[in-house]
Coordinates of C-alpha atoms and ligand atoms in Angstrom, one line a residue:
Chain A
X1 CA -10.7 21.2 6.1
X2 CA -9.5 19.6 8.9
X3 CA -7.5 17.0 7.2
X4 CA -4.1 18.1 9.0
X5 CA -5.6 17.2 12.3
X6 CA -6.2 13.8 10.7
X7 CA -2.8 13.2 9.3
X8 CA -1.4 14.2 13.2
X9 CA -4.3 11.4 14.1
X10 CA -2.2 9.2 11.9
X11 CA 1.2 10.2 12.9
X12 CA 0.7 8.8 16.2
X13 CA -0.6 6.0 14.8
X14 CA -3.6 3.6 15.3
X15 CA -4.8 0.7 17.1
X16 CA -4.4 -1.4 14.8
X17 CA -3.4 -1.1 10.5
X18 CA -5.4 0.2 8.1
X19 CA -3.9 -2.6 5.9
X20 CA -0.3 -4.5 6.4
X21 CA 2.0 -5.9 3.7
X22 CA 2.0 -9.7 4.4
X23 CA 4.7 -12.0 2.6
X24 CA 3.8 -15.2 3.1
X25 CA 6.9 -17.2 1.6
X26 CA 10.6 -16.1 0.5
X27 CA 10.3 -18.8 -2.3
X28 CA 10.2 -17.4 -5.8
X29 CA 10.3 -18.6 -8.7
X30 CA 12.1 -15.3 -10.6
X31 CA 15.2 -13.8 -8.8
X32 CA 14.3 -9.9 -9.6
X33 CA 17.6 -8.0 -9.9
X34 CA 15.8 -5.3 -7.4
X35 CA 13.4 -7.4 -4.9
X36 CA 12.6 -5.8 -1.7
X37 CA 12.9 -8.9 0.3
X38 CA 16.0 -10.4 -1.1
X39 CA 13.6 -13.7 -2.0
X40 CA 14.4 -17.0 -3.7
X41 CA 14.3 -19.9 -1.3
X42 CA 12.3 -20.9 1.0
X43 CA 12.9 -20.2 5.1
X44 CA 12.3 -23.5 6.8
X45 CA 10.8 -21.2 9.7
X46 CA 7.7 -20.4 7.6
X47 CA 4.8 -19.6 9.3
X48 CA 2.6 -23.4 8.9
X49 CA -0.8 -23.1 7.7
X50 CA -2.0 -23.0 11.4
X51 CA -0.2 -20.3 12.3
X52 CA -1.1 -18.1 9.2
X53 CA -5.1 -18.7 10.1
X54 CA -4.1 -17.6 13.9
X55 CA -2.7 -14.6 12.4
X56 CA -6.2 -14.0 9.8
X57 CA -8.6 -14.5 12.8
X58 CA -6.5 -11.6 14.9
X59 CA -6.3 -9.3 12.0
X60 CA -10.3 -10.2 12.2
X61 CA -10.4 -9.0 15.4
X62 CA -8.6 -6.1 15.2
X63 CA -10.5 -5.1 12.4
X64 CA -7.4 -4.7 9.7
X65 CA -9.7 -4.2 6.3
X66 CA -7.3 -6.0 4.3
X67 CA -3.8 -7.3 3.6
X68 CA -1.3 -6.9 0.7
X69 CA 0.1 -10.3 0.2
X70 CA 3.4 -10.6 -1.0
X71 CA 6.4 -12.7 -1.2
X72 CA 8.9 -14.1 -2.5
X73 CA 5.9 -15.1 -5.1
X74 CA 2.8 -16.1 -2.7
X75 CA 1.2 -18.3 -5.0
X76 CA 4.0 -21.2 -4.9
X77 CA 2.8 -21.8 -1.5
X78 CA 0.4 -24.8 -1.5
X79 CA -2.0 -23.4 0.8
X80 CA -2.5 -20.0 -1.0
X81 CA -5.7 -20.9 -2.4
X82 CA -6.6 -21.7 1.0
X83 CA -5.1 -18.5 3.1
X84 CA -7.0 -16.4 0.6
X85 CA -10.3 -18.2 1.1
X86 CA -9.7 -17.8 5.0
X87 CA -9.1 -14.5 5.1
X88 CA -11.9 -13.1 2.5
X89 CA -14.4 -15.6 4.9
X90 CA -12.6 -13.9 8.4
X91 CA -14.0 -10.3 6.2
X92 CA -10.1 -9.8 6.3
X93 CA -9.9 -8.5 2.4
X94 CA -6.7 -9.4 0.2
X95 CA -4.9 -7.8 -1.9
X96 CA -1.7 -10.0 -3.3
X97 CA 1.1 -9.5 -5.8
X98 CA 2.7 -11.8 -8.1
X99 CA 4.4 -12.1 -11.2
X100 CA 1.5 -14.4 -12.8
X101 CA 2.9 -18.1 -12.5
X102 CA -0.2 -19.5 -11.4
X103 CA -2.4 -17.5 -13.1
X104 CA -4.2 -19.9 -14.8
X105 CA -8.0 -19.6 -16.6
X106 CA -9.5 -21.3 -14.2
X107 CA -7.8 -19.2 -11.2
X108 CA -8.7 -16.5 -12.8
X109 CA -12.4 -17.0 -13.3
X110 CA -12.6 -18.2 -9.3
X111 CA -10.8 -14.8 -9.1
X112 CA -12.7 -12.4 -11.0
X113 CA -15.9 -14.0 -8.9
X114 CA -14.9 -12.3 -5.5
X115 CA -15.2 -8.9 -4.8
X116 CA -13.1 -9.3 -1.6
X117 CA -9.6 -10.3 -3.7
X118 CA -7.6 -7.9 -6.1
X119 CA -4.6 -9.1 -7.8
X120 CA -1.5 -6.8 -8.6
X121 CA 0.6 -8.6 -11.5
X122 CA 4.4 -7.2 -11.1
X123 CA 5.8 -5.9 -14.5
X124 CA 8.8 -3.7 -14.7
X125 CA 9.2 -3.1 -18.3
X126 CA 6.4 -2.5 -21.0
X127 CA 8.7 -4.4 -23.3
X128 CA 10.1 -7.8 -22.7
X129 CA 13.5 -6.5 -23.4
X130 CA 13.5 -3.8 -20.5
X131 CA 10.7 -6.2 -18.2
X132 CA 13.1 -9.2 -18.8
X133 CA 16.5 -7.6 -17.8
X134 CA 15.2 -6.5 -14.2
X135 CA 12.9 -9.7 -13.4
X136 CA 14.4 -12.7 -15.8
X137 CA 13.9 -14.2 -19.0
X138 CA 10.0 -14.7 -19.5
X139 CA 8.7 -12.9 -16.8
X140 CA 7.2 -10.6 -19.5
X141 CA 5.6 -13.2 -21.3
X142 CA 4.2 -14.3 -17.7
X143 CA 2.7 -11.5 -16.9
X144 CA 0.9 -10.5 -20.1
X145 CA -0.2 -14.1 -19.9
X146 CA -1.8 -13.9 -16.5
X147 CA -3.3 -9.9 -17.4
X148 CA -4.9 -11.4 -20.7
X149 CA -6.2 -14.4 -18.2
X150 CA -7.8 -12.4 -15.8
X151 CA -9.2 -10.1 -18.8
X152 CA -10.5 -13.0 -20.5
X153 CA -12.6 -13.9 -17.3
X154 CA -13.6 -10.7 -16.6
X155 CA -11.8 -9.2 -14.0
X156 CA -11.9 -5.1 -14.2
X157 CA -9.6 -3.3 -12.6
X158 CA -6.7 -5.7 -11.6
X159 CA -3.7 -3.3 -11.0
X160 CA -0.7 -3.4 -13.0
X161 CA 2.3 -2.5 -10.6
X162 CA 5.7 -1.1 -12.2
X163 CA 8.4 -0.6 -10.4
X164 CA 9.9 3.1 -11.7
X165 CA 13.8 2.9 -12.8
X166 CA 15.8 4.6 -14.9
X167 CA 15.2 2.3 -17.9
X168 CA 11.6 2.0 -17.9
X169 CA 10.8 5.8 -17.0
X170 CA 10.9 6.3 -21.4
X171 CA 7.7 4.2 -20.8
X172 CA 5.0 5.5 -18.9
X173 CA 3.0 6.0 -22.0
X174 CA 3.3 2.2 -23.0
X175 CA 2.6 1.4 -19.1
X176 CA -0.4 3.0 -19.2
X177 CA -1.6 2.2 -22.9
X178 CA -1.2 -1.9 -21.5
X179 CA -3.0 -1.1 -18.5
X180 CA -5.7 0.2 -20.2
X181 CA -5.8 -2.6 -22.9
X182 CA -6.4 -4.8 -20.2
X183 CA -9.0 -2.5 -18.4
X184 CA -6.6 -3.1 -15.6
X185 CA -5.6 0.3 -13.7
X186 CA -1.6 1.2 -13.6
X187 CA 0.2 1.5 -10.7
X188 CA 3.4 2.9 -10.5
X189 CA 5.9 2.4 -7.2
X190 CA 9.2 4.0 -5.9
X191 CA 12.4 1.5 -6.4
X192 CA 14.0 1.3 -2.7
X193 CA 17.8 0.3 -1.9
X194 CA 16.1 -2.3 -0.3
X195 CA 16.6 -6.0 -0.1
X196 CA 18.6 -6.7 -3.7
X197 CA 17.7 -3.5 -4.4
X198 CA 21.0 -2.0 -2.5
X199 CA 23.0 -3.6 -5.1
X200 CA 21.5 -1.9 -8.4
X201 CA 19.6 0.8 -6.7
X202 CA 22.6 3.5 -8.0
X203 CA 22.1 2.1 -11.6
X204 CA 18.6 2.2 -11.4
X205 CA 17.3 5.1 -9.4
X206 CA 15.3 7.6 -11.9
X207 CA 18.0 10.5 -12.7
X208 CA 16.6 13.8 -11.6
X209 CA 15.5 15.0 -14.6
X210 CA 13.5 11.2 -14.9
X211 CA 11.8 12.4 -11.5
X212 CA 10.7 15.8 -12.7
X213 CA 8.8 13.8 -15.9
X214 CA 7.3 11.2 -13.3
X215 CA 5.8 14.5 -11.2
X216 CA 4.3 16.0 -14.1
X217 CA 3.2 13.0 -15.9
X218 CA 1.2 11.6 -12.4
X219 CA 0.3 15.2 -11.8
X220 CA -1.6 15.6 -15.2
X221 CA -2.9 12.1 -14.7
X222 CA -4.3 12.7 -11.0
X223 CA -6.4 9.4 -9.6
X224 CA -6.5 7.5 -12.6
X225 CA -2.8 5.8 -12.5
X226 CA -2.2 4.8 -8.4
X227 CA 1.2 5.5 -7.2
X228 CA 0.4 3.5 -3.6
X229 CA 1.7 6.9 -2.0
X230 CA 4.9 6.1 -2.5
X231 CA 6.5 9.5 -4.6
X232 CA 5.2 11.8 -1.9
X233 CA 8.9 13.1 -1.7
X234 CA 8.2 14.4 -5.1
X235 CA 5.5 16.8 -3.6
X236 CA 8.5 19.2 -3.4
X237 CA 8.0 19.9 -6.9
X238 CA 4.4 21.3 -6.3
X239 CA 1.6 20.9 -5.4
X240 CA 1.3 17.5 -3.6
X241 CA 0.1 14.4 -5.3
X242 CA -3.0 12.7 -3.9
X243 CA -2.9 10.8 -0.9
X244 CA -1.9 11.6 2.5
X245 CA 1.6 11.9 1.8
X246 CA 3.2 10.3 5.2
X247 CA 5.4 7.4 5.8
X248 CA 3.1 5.4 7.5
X249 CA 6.1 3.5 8.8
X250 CA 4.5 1.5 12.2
X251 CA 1.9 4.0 12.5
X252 CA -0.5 2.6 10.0
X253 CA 1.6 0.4 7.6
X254 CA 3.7 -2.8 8.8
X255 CA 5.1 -6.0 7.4
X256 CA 4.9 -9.7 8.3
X257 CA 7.4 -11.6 7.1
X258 CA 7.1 -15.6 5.9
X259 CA 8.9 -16.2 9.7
X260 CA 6.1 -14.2 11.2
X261 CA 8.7 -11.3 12.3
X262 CA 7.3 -7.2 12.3
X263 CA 8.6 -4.7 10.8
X264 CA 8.0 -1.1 10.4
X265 CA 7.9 -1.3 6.9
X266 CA 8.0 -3.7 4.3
X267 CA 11.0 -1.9 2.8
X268 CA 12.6 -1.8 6.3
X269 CA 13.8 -5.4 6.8
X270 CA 16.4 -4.8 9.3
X271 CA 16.9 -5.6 12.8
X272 CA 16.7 -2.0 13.6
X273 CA 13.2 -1.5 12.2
X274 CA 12.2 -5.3 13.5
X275 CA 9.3 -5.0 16.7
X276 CA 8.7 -8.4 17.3
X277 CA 7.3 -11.6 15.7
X278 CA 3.9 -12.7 15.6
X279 CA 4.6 -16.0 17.5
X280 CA 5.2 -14.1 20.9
X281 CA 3.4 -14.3 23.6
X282 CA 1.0 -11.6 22.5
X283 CA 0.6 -12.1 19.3
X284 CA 0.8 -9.6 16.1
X285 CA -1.5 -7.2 18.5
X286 CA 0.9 -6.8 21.3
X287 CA 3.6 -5.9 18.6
X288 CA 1.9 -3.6 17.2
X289 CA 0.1 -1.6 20.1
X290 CA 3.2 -1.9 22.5
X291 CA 6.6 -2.8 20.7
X292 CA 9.5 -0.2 22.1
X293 CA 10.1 0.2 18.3
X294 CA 6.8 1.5 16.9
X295 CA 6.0 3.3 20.1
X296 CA 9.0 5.3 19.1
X297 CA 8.1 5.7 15.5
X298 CA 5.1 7.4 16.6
X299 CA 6.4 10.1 18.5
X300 CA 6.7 13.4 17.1
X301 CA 9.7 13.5 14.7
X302 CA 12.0 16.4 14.0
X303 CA 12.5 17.2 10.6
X304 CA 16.6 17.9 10.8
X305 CA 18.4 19.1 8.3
X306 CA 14.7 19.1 6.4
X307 CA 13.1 21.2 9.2
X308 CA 14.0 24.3 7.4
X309 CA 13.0 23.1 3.9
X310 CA 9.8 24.9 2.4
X311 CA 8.6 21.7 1.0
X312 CA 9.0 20.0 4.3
X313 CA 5.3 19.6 5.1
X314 CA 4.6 17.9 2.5
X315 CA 7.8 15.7 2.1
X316 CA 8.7 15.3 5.6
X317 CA 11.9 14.1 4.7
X318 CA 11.0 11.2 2.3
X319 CA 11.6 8.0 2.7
X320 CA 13.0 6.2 6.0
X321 CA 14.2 3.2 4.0
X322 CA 15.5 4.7 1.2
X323 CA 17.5 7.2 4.0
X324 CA 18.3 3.8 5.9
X325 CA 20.0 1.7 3.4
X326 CA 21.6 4.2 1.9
X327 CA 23.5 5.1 5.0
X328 CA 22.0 8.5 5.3
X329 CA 20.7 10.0 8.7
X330 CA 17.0 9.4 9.2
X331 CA 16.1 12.8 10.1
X332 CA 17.7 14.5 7.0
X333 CA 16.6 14.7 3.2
X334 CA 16.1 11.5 1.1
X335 CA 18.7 10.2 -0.9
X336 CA 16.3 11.4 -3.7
X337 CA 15.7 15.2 -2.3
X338 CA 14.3 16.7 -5.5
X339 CA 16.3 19.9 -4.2
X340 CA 19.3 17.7 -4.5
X341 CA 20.3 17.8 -0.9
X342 CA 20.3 14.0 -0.6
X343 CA 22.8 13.7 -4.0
X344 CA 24.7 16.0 -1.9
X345 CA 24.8 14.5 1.4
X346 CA 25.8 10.8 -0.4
X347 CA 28.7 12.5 -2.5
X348 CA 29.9 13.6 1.2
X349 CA 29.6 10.5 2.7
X350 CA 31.9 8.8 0.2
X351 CA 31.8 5.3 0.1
X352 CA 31.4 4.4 3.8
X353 CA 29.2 1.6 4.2
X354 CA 25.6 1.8 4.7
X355 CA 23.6 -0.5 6.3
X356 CA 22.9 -3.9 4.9
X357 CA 19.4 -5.9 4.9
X358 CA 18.7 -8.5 7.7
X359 CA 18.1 -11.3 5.8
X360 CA 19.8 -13.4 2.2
X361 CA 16.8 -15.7 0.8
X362 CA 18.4 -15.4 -2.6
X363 CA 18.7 -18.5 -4.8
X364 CA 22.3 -19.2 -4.2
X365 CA 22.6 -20.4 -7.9
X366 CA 22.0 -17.7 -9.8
X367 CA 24.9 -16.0 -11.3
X368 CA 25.2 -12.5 -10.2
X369 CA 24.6 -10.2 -13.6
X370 CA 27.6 -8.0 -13.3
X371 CA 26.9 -6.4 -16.8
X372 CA 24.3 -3.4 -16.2
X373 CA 22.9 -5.5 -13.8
X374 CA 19.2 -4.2 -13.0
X375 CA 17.0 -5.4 -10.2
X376 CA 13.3 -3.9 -9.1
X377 CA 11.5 -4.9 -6.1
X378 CA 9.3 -7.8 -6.0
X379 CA 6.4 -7.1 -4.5
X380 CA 5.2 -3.2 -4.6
X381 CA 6.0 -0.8 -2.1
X382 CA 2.2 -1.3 0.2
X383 CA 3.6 1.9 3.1
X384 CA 0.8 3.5 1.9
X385 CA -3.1 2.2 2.3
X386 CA -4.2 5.7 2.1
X387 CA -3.2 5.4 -1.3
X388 CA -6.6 6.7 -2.6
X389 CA -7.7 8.3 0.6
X390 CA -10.2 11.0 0.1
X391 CA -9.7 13.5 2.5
X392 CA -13.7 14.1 2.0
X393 CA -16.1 14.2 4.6
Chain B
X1 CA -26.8 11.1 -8.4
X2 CA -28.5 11.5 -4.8
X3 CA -26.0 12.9 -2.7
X4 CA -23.0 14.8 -4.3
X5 CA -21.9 17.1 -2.4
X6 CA -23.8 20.3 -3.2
X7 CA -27.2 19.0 -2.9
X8 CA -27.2 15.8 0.2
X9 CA -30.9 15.1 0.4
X10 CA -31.6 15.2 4.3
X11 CA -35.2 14.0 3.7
X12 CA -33.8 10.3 2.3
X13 CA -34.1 7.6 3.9
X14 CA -30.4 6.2 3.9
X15 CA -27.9 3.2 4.7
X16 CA -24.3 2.4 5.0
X17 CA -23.1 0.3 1.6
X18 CA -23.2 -3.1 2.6
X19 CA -19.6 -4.0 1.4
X20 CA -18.8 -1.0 4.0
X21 CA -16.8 -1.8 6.6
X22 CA -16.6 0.7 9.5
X23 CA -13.5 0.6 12.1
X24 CA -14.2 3.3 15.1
X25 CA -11.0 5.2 16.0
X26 CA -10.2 8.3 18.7
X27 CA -10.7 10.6 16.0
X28 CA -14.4 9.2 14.6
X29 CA -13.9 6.3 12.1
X30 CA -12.4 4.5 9.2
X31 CA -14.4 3.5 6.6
X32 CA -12.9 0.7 3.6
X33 CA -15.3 0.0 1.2
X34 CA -14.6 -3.6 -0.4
X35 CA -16.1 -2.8 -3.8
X36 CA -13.9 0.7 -5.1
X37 CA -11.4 -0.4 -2.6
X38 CA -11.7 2.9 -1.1
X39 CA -10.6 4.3 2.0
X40 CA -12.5 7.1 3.8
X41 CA -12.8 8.7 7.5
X42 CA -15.5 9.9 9.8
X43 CA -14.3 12.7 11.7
X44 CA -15.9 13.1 14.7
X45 CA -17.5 10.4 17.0
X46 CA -20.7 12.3 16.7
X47 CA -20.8 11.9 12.8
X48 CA -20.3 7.7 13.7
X49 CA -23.7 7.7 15.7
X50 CA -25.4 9.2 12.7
X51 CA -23.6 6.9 9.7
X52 CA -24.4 4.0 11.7
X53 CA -27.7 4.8 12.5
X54 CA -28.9 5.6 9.2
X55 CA -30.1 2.3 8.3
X56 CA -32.6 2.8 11.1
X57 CA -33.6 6.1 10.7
X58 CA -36.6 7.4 8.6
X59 CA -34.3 9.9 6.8
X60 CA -30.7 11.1 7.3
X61 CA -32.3 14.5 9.1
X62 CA -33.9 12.3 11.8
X63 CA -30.7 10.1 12.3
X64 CA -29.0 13.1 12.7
X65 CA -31.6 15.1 15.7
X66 CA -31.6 11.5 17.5
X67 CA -27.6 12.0 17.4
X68 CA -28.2 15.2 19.4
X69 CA -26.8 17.8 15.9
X70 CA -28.4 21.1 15.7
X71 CA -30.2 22.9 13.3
X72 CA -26.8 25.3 13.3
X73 CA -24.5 21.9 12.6
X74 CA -26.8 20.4 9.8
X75 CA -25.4 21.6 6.8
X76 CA -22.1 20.5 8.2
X77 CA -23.2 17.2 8.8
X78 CA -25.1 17.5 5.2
X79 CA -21.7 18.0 3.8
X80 CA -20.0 15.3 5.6
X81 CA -22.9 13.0 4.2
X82 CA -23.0 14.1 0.7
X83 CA -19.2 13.7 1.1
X84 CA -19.8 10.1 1.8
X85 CA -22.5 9.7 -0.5
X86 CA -20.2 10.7 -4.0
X87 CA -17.7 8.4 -2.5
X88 CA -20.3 5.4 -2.4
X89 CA -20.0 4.5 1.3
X90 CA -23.4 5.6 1.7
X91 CA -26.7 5.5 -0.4
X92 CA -30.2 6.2 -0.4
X93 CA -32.1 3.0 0.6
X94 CA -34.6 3.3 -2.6
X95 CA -32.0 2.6 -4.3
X96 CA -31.6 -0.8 -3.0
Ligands
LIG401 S1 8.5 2.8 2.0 FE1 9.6 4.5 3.0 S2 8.1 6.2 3.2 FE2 7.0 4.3 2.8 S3 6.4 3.6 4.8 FE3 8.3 2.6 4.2 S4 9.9 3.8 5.1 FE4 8.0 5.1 5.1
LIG402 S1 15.2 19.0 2.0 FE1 14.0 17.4 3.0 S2 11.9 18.1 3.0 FE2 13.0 19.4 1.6 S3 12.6 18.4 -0.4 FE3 14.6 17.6 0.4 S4 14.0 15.7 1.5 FE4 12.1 16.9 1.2

């Protein structure tokens, strides 16, 4: 097999993504305890319609397959519709996550008649009660409306994407058992201390124990439930999960953001993991093939304190993010470590302050929930397009 | 099915799925496939010459010789093929 060889080939990145995370507004309509992006309102800065088409027809060129669309919610931008349409005509495919607001009949119909769209509908509880106290009051209801919408019209194998915290760990089963009602496919993601997610991340992190069931529950359950790559520090618990199991961090992953800035990751919005912006001079391609930033993420790495680790080639350390913003060096053992290095490292750190994100979008109304307050990212962790990859061939 | 991996029928004529969309890299190429949303890899440059000329060729065997493989490299090549066969990214042209 020479898939090793390959992952190196990734490791020092590509010409261009395999796929990139997009989010195309901060504007939401929920205010998620846990999103990645901190969203809410609206950045006056927002790439204009123009610009987002100047940005399809270089993906186009470059030859990215598709894009995860994100937000903030992406639909509540008037020219969605339109975006979507551009890119799927530009053979740029899309991929795009929202809660289900606009998720009408109709919608979905026009939906369910394009094989170049796929729609990810964000639920983080498989009851309202635990959905509801992460993402707000009727987001459940939302949801289930838009999966029984698409359903209705015919569209196979929309993705449900869960967000995995301690509170909804208890309900993988149920995940599943909607997922398959719907003849959706399940997808379950890694909760990040990013964005709003620094706040609640210690309150909803899985326990150890929780991340033990995840590995054998997604290990019995192989390629039928999608995990977007993102529990490949798990791998230390065994044999590696599918997929490549690589942070693909500016080597074959990025995100846009609604201003049009880059970042290594679209957990990773921070100045220190921000390459450029889009509206430069040389566009998103110049960012990505020359930035200082990414050039440096794609040099060899040392593993650190991990180096020694006999799990370290398949967990490589975990997770830059969830090292970043928890203050933790970047080339030591996640926060997560299943051998309980990271625990151990953060109990030694005390409580000196890590790193906070970049940017507030948050709807400055909305009373902070101080009681057991929960919050799971927004849009799903999209590091990973090798999620699926079949090291075949 | 034609093509899984033990049994890759040289003798087929064969062609790229047309919701295939093939990026070459240093290493070979990427393949997506829009329809199972699929990501796969060609791993040598040599094995992009024959996917891409399948479509043209009378069978996989002859897209292969006009790629310059050898008799010794054909079952790796088969392999490769039926690889990308189970996976969909490739299919025999009867069964258009
Ligand atoms: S989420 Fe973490 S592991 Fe994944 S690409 Fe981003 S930084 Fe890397
Ligand atoms: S020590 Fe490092 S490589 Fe080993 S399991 Fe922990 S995070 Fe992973």
């Amino acid at each position: 097999m020479t898939v090793p060889a390959l992952v190196e080939q990734f490791q020092y990145g590509l010409d261009a993504p395999i796929c990139l995370t997009w989010e195309l507004t901060y504007a939401c309509n929920l205010s998620c305890v846990h999103c990645l992006s901190s969203s809410g309102r609206r950045d006056p800065r927002e790439l204009s319609t123009a610009e987002c088409k100047a940005v399809i027809d270089e993906l186009e060129r470059m030859q990215v397959f598709y894009v995860n669309i994100g937000g903030g919610e992406p639909t509540v931008r008037p020219d969605f519709w339109e975006l979507v349409d551009y890119a799927t005509a530009h053979h740029v495919g899309v991929k795009f996550s929202t809660n289900g607001i606009k998720i009408i009949p109709d919608r979905a119909r026009q939906l369910a008649g394009s094989d170049y769209v796929d729609v990810q509908i964000s639920l983080d509880g498989a009851t309202a009660e635990v959905n509801d106290a992460v993402r707000g009051p009727g987001s459940y209801a939302t949801a289930l409306r838009a999966m029984e919408n698409l359903a209705a019209a015919g569209f196979r194998g929309f993705k449900i994407s869960v967000v995995i915290t301690r509170q909804n760990m208890g309900q993988l089963d149920e995940f599943k058992a909607i997922a398959d009602r719907f003849g959706a496919q399940l997808r379950l993601t890694r909760l990040r201390p990013s964005g709003r997610g620094a706040d609640v991340w210690d309150e909803l992190h899985p326990t150890a124990a929780q991340q033990r069931q995840l590995y054998d529950w997604l290990a019995a359950r192989g390629e039928q439930v999608l995990t977007g790559d993102s529990f490949f520090h798990l791998a230390a618990y065994g044999d590696p999960l599918p997929g490549l199991n690589l942070c693909g961090a500016g080597r074959v992953v990025c995100l846009i953001d609604p201003v049009g800035d880059v970042y290594a990751c679209p957990f990773a919005i921070h100045d220190s993991f921000l390459a450029g912006n889009v509206r430069g001079p040389g566009g998103f391609a110049t960012v990505w093939r020359e930035s200082e930033l990414f050039t440096d993420l794609r040099r060899p790495q040392t593993g650190g304190a991990c180096q020694s680790c006999s799990a370290y080639d398949s967990c490589r350390g975990g997770c830059m993010a969830a090292k970043f913003f928890t203050g933790l060096p970047l080339d030591g053992p996640d926060p997560e470590c299943v051998k309980g290095h990271g625990e151990h490292a953060l109990a030694a750190m005390g409580s000196t302050a890590a790193p906070r994100p970049s940017g507030d979008h948050s709807h400055r109304t909305q009373p902070v929930p101080v009681t057991i307050s929960r919050r799971p990212p927004e849009s799903a962790c999209n590091e990973s397009p090798l999620a699926g990859f079949r090291p075949g061939g | 099915m034609p093509g899984t991996r033990a049994g890759f029928d040289l003798d087929l004529p064969w062609q790229l799925h047309p919701q295939v969309s093939v990026r070459p890299e240093r290493f070979g190429a990427l393949l997506y496939h829009f329809g199972t949303r699929r990501l796969s890899f060609l791993k040598s440059p040599a094995l992009l010459t024959v996917v891409s000329s399948l479509g043209d060729s009378p069978s996989a065997r002859a897209a292969c010789r006009d790629a310059g493989v050898t008799e010794a490299e054909l079952p790796t090549y088969a392999t490769a093929l039926g690889a990308l066969a189970a996976s969909q990214m490739i299919r025999a042209r009867e069964a258009l």
